Amino acid sequence: LRLIQMLAVAAAKRMPANQKAVGRSRPEGIVRPRELPAMLDAMGKLLQTAKAQADAKLQAIAAARQGEQSLEEKINAVDRQLQEESLSRVQQEEAVADAERQLE
C-alpha cells in the first residue's frame, strides 16, 4: 500500500501544472468511463435526430420535384390536346369550305 501511495505521489509530481487535478476537477473534454454510456447514448440520439431531419428534407425535395414533374406533364398533355383540336378545327373548316364550293 505504501508503495502504491509513493507511486501516486511521484506520478502527481511529474504531471504538468495545467493537468494536475485538485479534488474532482478534471481537464475540459475528459470524461470518466462511467459517464461514457450516457454520453454515447446522447450522441446516438443526436445523430438519429439529425439523420431523420436530413431524410425529411430529402423527401420534401423529392415530393416537390415530383409535383413539378406532374404539373409539367399536365401542361404538356393540355398542349398536345390543344394542338390536336387545332388540327381538327382546320380540317373541319376545310371540309366546310369544300362543301360551300360544291353548293355554289
mmCIF file of N, CA and C in Angstrom:
data_model
loop_
_atom_site.group_PDB
_atom_site.id
_atom_site.type_symbol
_atom_site.label_atom_id
_atom_site.label_comp_id
_atom_site.label_asym_id
_atom_site.label_seq_id
_atom_site.Cartn_x
_atom_site.Cartn_y
_atom_site.Cartn_z
ATOM 1 N N LEU A 1 0.823 -1.189 0.000
ATOM 2 C CA LEU A 1 0.000 0.000 0.000
ATOM 3 C C LEU A 1 0.872 1.260 0.000
ATOM 4 N N ARG A 2 1.912 1.203 0.786
ATOM 5 C CA ARG A 2 2.817 2.353 0.860
ATOM 6 C C ARG A 2 3.500 2.587 -0.479
ATOM 7 N N LEU A 3 3.838 1.515 -1.179
ATOM 8 C CA LEU A 3 4.476 1.633 -2.488
ATOM 9 C C LEU A 3 3.524 2.292 -3.495
ATOM 10 N N ILE A 4 2.260 1.912 -3.459
ATOM 11 C CA ILE A 4 1.272 2.495 -4.365
ATOM 12 C C ILE A 4 1.106 3.982 -4.066
ATOM 13 N N GLN A 5 1.108 4.363 -2.806
ATOM 14 C CA GLN A 5 0.986 5.766 -2.440
ATOM 15 C C GLN A 5 2.185 6.560 -2.949
ATOM 16 N N MET A 6 3.358 5.989 -2.811
ATOM 17 C CA MET A 6 4.559 6.683 -3.275
ATOM 18 C C MET A 6 4.551 6.818 -4.801
ATOM 19 N N LEU A 7 4.061 5.795 -5.513
ATOM 20 C CA LEU A 7 3.955 5.879 -6.966
ATOM 21 C C LEU A 7 2.957 6.965 -7.379
ATOM 22 N N ALA A 8 1.872 7.068 -6.647
ATOM 23 C CA ALA A 8 0.868 8.085 -6.948
ATOM 24 C C ALA A 8 1.441 9.480 -6.725
ATOM 25 N N VAL A 9 2.193 9.676 -5.670
ATOM 26 C CA VAL A 9 2.806 10.970 -5.390
ATOM 27 C C VAL A 9 3.821 11.303 -6.475
ATOM 28 N N ALA A 10 4.623 10.311 -6.869
ATOM 29 C CA ALA A 10 5.627 10.542 -7.919
ATOM 30 C C ALA A 10 4.957 10.882 -9.245
ATOM 31 N N ALA A 11 3.877 10.204 -9.567
ATOM 32 C CA ALA A 11 3.163 10.480 -10.807
ATOM 33 C C ALA A 11 2.553 11.879 -10.769
ATOM 34 N N ALA A 12 2.038 12.282 -9.629
ATOM 35 C CA ALA A 12 1.446 13.612 -9.492
ATOM 36 C C ALA A 12 2.506 14.695 -9.647
ATOM 37 N N LYS A 13 3.714 14.445 -9.147
ATOM 38 C CA LYS A 13 4.786 15.426 -9.269
ATOM 39 C C LYS A 13 5.250 15.573 -10.714
ATOM 40 N N ARG A 14 5.169 14.509 -11.486
ATOM 41 C CA ARG A 14 5.622 14.548 -12.884
ATOM 42 C C ARG A 14 4.579 15.127 -13.841
ATOM 43 N N MET A 15 3.343 15.251 -13.421
ATOM 44 C CA MET A 15 2.292 15.805 -14.274
ATOM 45 C C MET A 15 2.541 17.293 -14.488
ATOM 46 N N PRO A 16 2.273 17.808 -15.702
ATOM 47 C CA PRO A 16 2.393 19.255 -15.917
ATOM 48 C C PRO A 16 1.428 20.008 -15.016
ATOM 49 N N ALA A 17 1.741 21.245 -14.752
ATOM 50 C CA ALA A 17 0.956 22.032 -13.795
ATOM 51 C C ALA A 17 -0.485 22.214 -14.247
ATOM 52 N N ASN A 18 -0.707 22.365 -15.558
ATOM 53 C CA ASN A 18 -2.078 22.592 -16.024
ATOM 54 C C ASN A 18 -2.925 21.328 -16.024
ATOM 55 N N GLN A 19 -2.329 20.164 -15.826
ATOM 56 C CA GLN A 19 -3.097 18.915 -15.821
ATOM 57 C C GLN A 19 -3.287 18.338 -14.424
ATOM 58 N N LYS A 20 -2.708 18.953 -13.432
ATOM 59 C CA LYS A 20 -2.852 18.422 -12.073
ATOM 60 C C LYS A 20 -4.291 18.588 -11.631
ATOM 61 N N ALA A 21 -4.863 17.495 -11.143
ATOM 62 C CA ALA A 21 -6.252 17.510 -10.695
ATOM 63 C C ALA A 21 -6.303 17.791 -9.209
ATOM 64 N N VAL A 22 -7.180 18.713 -8.845
ATOM 65 C CA VAL A 22 -7.393 19.018 -7.439
ATOM 66 C C VAL A 22 -8.810 18.595 -7.110
ATOM 67 N N GLY A 23 -8.947 17.638 -6.260
ATOM 68 C CA GLY A 23 -10.272 17.148 -5.897
ATOM 69 C C GLY A 23 -10.921 16.448 -7.084
ATOM 70 N N ARG A 24 -12.149 16.880 -7.452
ATOM 71 C CA ARG A 24 -12.902 16.212 -8.509
ATOM 72 C C ARG A 24 -12.751 16.912 -9.860
ATOM 73 N N SER A 25 -11.998 17.999 -9.940
ATOM 74 C CA SER A 25 -11.872 18.717 -11.201
ATOM 75 C C SER A 25 -11.003 17.913 -12.167
ATOM 76 N N ARG A 26 -11.280 18.092 -13.437
ATOM 77 C CA ARG A 26 -10.522 17.406 -14.475
ATOM 78 C C ARG A 26 -10.477 18.323 -15.690
ATOM 79 N N PRO A 27 -9.520 18.116 -16.557
ATOM 80 C CA PRO A 27 -9.418 18.974 -17.741
ATOM 81 C C PRO A 27 -10.678 18.888 -18.602
ATOM 82 N N GLU A 28 -10.938 19.980 -19.309
ATOM 83 C CA GLU A 28 -12.121 20.040 -20.165
ATOM 84 C C GLU A 28 -12.012 19.007 -21.280
ATOM 85 N N GLY A 29 -13.114 18.326 -21.543
ATOM 86 C CA GLY A 29 -13.142 17.319 -22.594
ATOM 87 C C GLY A 29 -12.811 15.917 -22.115
ATOM 88 N N ILE A 30 -12.443 15.775 -20.878
ATOM 89 C CA ILE A 30 -12.127 14.463 -20.321
ATOM 90 C C ILE A 30 -13.388 13.918 -19.641
ATOM 91 N N VAL A 31 -13.742 12.683 -19.997
ATOM 92 C CA VAL A 31 -14.942 12.056 -19.458
ATOM 93 C C VAL A 31 -14.531 10.803 -18.703
ATOM 94 N N ARG A 32 -15.163 10.602 -17.590
ATOM 95 C CA ARG A 32 -14.881 9.388 -16.813
ATOM 96 C C ARG A 32 -15.535 8.195 -17.498
ATOM 97 N N PRO A 33 -14.964 7.018 -17.360
ATOM 98 C CA PRO A 33 -15.526 5.830 -18.013
ATOM 99 C C PRO A 33 -16.969 5.554 -17.634
ATOM 100 N N ARG A 34 -17.350 5.823 -16.408
ATOM 101 C CA ARG A 34 -18.724 5.544 -16.001
ATOM 102 C C ARG A 34 -19.715 6.515 -16.648
ATOM 103 N N GLU A 35 -19.224 7.648 -17.175
ATOM 104 C CA GLU A 35 -20.083 8.612 -17.847
ATOM 105 C C GLU A 35 -20.226 8.324 -19.338
ATOM 106 N N LEU A 36 -19.392 7.441 -19.868
ATOM 107 C CA LEU A 36 -19.397 7.162 -21.304
ATOM 108 C C LEU A 36 -20.727 6.631 -21.836
ATOM 109 N N PRO A 37 -21.387 5.646 -21.195
ATOM 110 C CA PRO A 37 -22.647 5.149 -21.766
ATOM 111 C C PRO A 37 -23.710 6.239 -21.945
ATOM 112 N N ALA A 38 -23.858 7.096 -20.961
ATOM 113 C CA ALA A 38 -24.849 8.167 -21.074
ATOM 114 C C ALA A 38 -24.461 9.140 -22.184
ATOM 115 N N MET A 39 -23.171 9.456 -22.267
ATOM 116 C CA MET A 39 -22.709 10.377 -23.302
ATOM 117 C C MET A 39 -22.885 9.764 -24.694
ATOM 118 N N LEU A 40 -22.561 8.499 -24.841
ATOM 119 C CA LEU A 40 -22.710 7.836 -26.133
ATOM 120 C C LEU A 40 -24.181 7.705 -26.531
ATOM 121 N N ASP A 41 -25.050 7.459 -25.557
ATOM 122 C CA ASP A 41 -26.498 7.421 -25.842
ATOM 123 C C ASP A 41 -26.984 8.779 -26.344
ATOM 124 N N ALA A 42 -26.541 9.828 -25.691
ATOM 125 C CA ALA A 42 -26.950 11.176 -26.109
ATOM 126 C C ALA A 42 -26.433 11.472 -27.518
ATOM 127 N N MET A 43 -25.200 11.083 -27.794
ATOM 128 C CA MET A 43 -24.639 11.298 -29.134
ATOM 129 C C MET A 43 -25.413 10.490 -30.176
ATOM 130 N N GLY A 44 -25.782 9.269 -29.838
ATOM 131 C CA GLY A 44 -26.552 8.429 -30.758
ATOM 132 C C GLY A 44 -27.915 9.036 -31.062
ATOM 133 N N LYS A 45 -28.586 9.537 -30.035
ATOM 134 C CA LYS A 45 -29.893 10.178 -30.237
ATOM 135 C C LYS A 45 -29.754 11.417 -31.108
ATOM 136 N N LEU A 46 -28.695 12.178 -30.873
ATOM 137 C CA LEU A 46 -28.451 13.379 -31.667
ATOM 138 C C LEU A 46 -28.240 13.016 -33.139
ATOM 139 N N LEU A 47 -27.449 11.992 -33.389
ATOM 140 C CA LEU A 47 -27.201 11.557 -34.765
ATOM 141 C C LEU A 47 -28.475 11.028 -35.429
ATOM 142 N N GLN A 48 -29.286 10.282 -34.698
ATOM 143 C CA GLN A 48 -30.539 9.774 -35.249
ATOM 144 C C GLN A 48 -31.483 10.915 -35.595
ATOM 145 N N THR A 49 -31.546 11.923 -34.735
ATOM 146 C CA THR A 49 -32.403 13.074 -34.998
ATOM 147 C C THR A 49 -31.918 13.842 -36.221
ATOM 148 N N ALA A 50 -30.616 14.031 -36.323
ATOM 149 C CA ALA A 50 -30.055 14.739 -37.471
ATOM 150 C C ALA A 50 -30.325 13.966 -38.759
ATOM 151 N N LYS A 51 -30.197 12.648 -38.703
ATOM 152 C CA LYS A 51 -30.461 11.820 -39.887
ATOM 153 C C LYS A 51 -31.937 11.888 -40.277
ATOM 154 N N ALA A 52 -32.819 11.854 -39.283
ATOM 155 C CA ALA A 52 -34.254 11.941 -39.559
ATOM 156 C C ALA A 52 -34.602 13.288 -40.202
ATOM 157 N N GLN A 53 -33.989 14.370 -39.727
ATOM 158 C CA GLN A 53 -34.245 15.679 -40.315
ATOM 159 C C GLN A 53 -33.727 15.749 -41.746
ATOM 160 N N ALA A 54 -32.548 15.195 -41.987
ATOM 161 C CA ALA A 54 -31.990 15.197 -43.337
ATOM 162 C C ALA A 54 -32.864 14.366 -44.275
ATOM 163 N N ASP A 55 -33.333 13.217 -43.806
ATOM 164 C CA ASP A 55 -34.218 12.380 -44.627
ATOM 165 C C ASP A 55 -35.528 13.097 -44.932
ATOM 166 N N ALA A 56 -36.068 13.799 -43.945
ATOM 167 C CA ALA A 56 -37.316 14.530 -44.155
ATOM 168 C C ALA A 56 -37.128 15.633 -45.200
ATOM 169 N N LYS A 57 -35.991 16.334 -45.153
ATOM 170 C CA LYS A 57 -35.717 17.368 -46.156
ATOM 171 C C LYS A 57 -35.586 16.754 -47.540
ATOM 172 N N LEU A 58 -34.900 15.628 -47.634
ATOM 173 C CA LEU A 58 -34.748 14.962 -48.930
ATOM 174 C C LEU A 58 -36.099 14.516 -49.485
ATOM 175 N N GLN A 59 -36.958 13.988 -48.619
ATOM 176 C CA GLN A 59 -38.288 13.565 -49.063
ATOM 177 C C GLN A 59 -39.119 14.762 -49.504
ATOM 178 N N ALA A 60 -39.003 15.883 -48.803
ATOM 179 C CA ALA A 60 -39.748 17.088 -49.184
ATOM 180 C C ALA A 60 -39.276 17.594 -50.547
ATOM 181 N N ILE A 61 -37.976 17.564 -50.774
ATOM 182 C CA ILE A 61 -37.432 17.999 -52.064
ATOM 183 C C ILE A 61 -37.908 17.063 -53.168
ATOM 184 N N ALA A 62 -37.878 15.753 -52.899
ATOM 185 C CA ALA A 62 -38.331 14.777 -53.901
ATOM 186 C C ALA A 62 -39.816 14.961 -54.203
ATOM 187 N N ALA A 63 -40.617 15.227 -53.180
ATOM 188 C CA ALA A 63 -42.055 15.428 -53.390
ATOM 189 C C ALA A 63 -42.304 16.697 -54.211
ATOM 190 N N ALA A 64 -41.522 17.739 -53.932
ATOM 191 C CA ALA A 64 -41.672 18.985 -54.699
ATOM 192 C C ALA A 64 -41.312 18.755 -56.163
ATOM 193 N N ARG A 65 -40.231 18.014 -56.384
ATOM 194 C CA ARG A 65 -39.831 17.718 -57.762
ATOM 195 C C ARG A 65 -40.898 16.880 -58.467
ATOM 196 N N GLN A 66 -41.460 15.919 -57.755
ATOM 197 C CA GLN A 66 -42.490 15.070 -58.349
ATOM 198 C C GLN A 66 -43.718 15.916 -58.685
ATOM 199 N N GLY A 67 -44.063 16.847 -57.808
ATOM 200 C CA GLY A 67 -45.189 17.737 -58.060
ATOM 201 C C GLY A 67 -44.936 18.606 -59.281
ATOM 202 N N GLU A 68 -43.704 19.094 -59.410
ATOM 203 C CA GLU A 68 -43.343 19.898 -60.578
ATOM 204 C C GLU A 68 -43.422 19.070 -61.847
ATOM 205 N N GLN A 69 -42.930 17.841 -61.781
ATOM 206 C CA GLN A 69 -42.972 16.973 -62.951
ATOM 207 C C GLN A 69 -44.413 16.665 -63.325
ATOM 208 N N SER A 70 -45.249 16.425 -62.338
ATOM 209 C CA SER A 70 -46.650 16.136 -62.592
ATOM 210 C C SER A 70 -47.315 17.340 -63.250
ATOM 211 N N LEU A 71 -47.012 18.521 -62.759
ATOM 212 C CA LEU A 71 -47.573 19.739 -63.332
ATOM 213 C C LEU A 71 -47.085 19.926 -64.770
ATOM 214 N N GLU A 72 -45.802 19.668 -64.990
ATOM 215 C CA GLU A 72 -45.259 19.776 -66.343
ATOM 216 C C GLU A 72 -45.919 18.765 -67.279
ATOM 217 N N GLU A 73 -46.161 17.557 -66.785
ATOM 218 C CA GLU A 73 -46.829 16.543 -67.601
ATOM 219 C C GLU A 73 -48.245 16.986 -67.955
ATOM 220 N N LYS A 74 -48.943 17.584 -67.011
ATOM 221 C CA LYS A 74 -50.301 18.070 -67.282
ATOM 222 C C LYS A 74 -50.272 19.184 -68.332
ATOM 223 N N ILE A 75 -49.312 20.089 -68.199
ATOM 224 C CA ILE A 75 -49.193 21.177 -69.173
ATOM 225 C C ILE A 75 -48.894 20.617 -70.556
ATOM 226 N N ASN A 76 -48.003 19.656 -70.645
ATOM 227 C CA ASN A 76 -47.679 19.030 -71.934
ATOM 228 C C ASN A 76 -48.902 18.335 -72.526
ATOM 229 N N ALA A 77 -49.677 17.657 -71.675
ATOM 230 C CA ALA A 77 -50.878 16.965 -72.161
ATOM 231 C C ALA A 77 -51.893 17.977 -72.701
ATOM 232 N N VAL A 78 -52.069 19.087 -71.996
ATOM 233 C CA VAL A 78 -53.005 20.120 -72.458
ATOM 234 C C VAL A 78 -52.511 20.727 -73.771
ATOM 235 N N ASP A 79 -51.200 20.954 -73.888
ATOM 236 C CA ASP A 79 -50.636 21.470 -75.147
ATOM 237 C C ASP A 79 -50.904 20.519 -76.306
ATOM 238 N N ARG A 80 -50.677 19.224 -76.073
ATOM 239 C CA ARG A 80 -50.944 18.229 -77.123
ATOM 240 C C ARG A 80 -52.424 18.225 -77.516
ATOM 241 N N GLN A 81 -53.279 18.284 -76.507
ATOM 242 C CA GLN A 81 -54.719 18.293 -76.774
ATOM 243 C C GLN A 81 -55.099 19.547 -77.561
ATOM 244 N N LEU A 82 -54.523 20.673 -77.232
ATOM 245 C CA LEU A 82 -54.798 21.927 -77.941
ATOM 246 C C LEU A 82 -54.335 21.838 -79.397
ATOM 247 N N GLN A 83 -53.172 21.248 -79.626
ATOM 248 C CA GLN A 83 -52.672 21.083 -80.990
ATOM 249 C C GLN A 83 -53.583 20.151 -81.786
ATOM 250 N N GLU A 84 -54.020 19.061 -81.150
ATOM 251 C CA GLU A 84 -54.911 18.128 -81.837
ATOM 252 C C GLU A 84 -56.241 18.802 -82.182
ATOM 253 N N GLU A 85 -56.764 19.576 -81.256
ATOM 254 C CA GLU A 85 -58.028 20.263 -81.504
ATOM 255 C C GLU A 85 -57.871 21.337 -82.580
ATOM 256 N N SER A 86 -56.730 22.003 -82.613
ATOM 257 C CA SER A 86 -56.475 22.999 -83.664
ATOM 258 C C SER A 86 -56.427 22.328 -85.028
ATOM 259 N N LEU A 87 -55.741 21.199 -85.089
ATOM 260 C CA LEU A 87 -55.665 20.446 -86.340
ATOM 261 C C LEU A 87 -57.050 19.977 -86.768
ATOM 262 N N SER A 88 -57.834 19.493 -85.806
ATOM 263 C CA SER A 88 -59.195 19.045 -86.091
ATOM 264 C C SER A 88 -60.053 20.217 -86.591
ATOM 265 N N ARG A 89 -59.892 21.375 -85.992
ATOM 266 C CA ARG A 89 -60.662 22.547 -86.400
ATOM 267 C C ARG A 89 -60.290 22.965 -87.831
ATOM 268 N N VAL A 90 -58.999 22.934 -88.143
ATOM 269 C CA VAL A 90 -58.564 23.270 -89.505
ATOM 270 C C VAL A 90 -59.185 22.293 -90.503
ATOM 271 N N GLN A 91 -59.202 21.020 -90.160
ATOM 272 C CA GLN A 91 -59.780 20.016 -91.061
ATOM 273 C C GLN A 91 -61.284 20.256 -91.226
ATOM 274 N N GLN A 92 -61.963 20.603 -90.149
ATOM 275 C CA GLN A 92 -63.397 20.886 -90.236
ATOM 276 C C GLN A 92 -63.662 22.126 -91.085
ATOM 277 N N GLU A 93 -62.848 23.146 -90.931
ATOM 278 C CA GLU A 93 -63.015 24.358 -91.731
ATOM 279 C C GLU A 93 -62.792 24.072 -93.217
ATOM 280 N N GLU A 94 -61.812 23.218 -93.508
ATOM 281 C CA GLU A 94 -61.565 22.830 -94.893
ATOM 282 C C GLU A 94 -62.755 22.049 -95.450
ATOM 283 N N ALA A 95 -63.318 21.172 -94.620
ATOM 284 C CA ALA A 95 -64.476 20.393 -95.058
ATOM 285 C C ALA A 95 -65.669 21.313 -95.319
ATOM 286 N N VAL A 96 -65.871 22.311 -94.452
ATOM 287 C CA VAL A 96 -66.963 23.269 -94.640
ATOM 288 C C VAL A 96 -66.722 24.082 -95.914
ATOM 289 N N ALA A 97 -65.476 24.492 -96.130
ATOM 290 C CA ALA A 97 -65.150 25.265 -97.336
ATOM 291 C C ALA A 97 -65.400 24.426 -98.590
ATOM 292 N N ASP A 98 -65.038 23.156 -98.576
ATOM 293 C CA ASP A 98 -65.291 22.260 -99.720
ATOM 294 C C ASP A 98 -66.789 22.110 -99.953
ATOM 295 N N ALA A 99 -67.533 21.989 -98.874
ATOM 296 C CA ALA A 99 -68.988 21.830 -99.016
ATOM 297 C C ALA A 99 -69.599 23.094 -99.584
ATOM 298 N N GLU A 100 -69.128 24.255 -99.190
ATOM 299 C CA GLU A 100 -69.634 25.508 -99.725
ATOM 300 C C GLU A 100 -69.306 25.644 -101.211
ATOM 301 N N ARG A 101 -68.104 25.223 -101.594
ATOM 302 C CA ARG A 101 -67.731 25.262 -103.027
ATOM 303 C C ARG A 101 -68.608 24.364 -103.863
ATOM 304 N N GLN A 102 -68.953 23.199 -103.327
ATOM 305 C CA GLN A 102 -69.791 22.272 -104.078
ATOM 306 C C GLN A 102 -71.227 22.803 -104.214
ATOM 307 N N LEU A 103 -71.677 23.543 -103.216
ATOM 308 C CA LEU A 103 -73.020 24.095 -103.254
ATOM 309 C C LEU A 103 -73.117 25.284 -104.221
ATOM 310 N N GLU A 104 -72.069 25.958 -104.529
ATOM 311 C CA GLU A 104 -72.114 27.107 -105.430
ATOM 312 C C GLU A 104 -72.176 26.715 -106.835
#
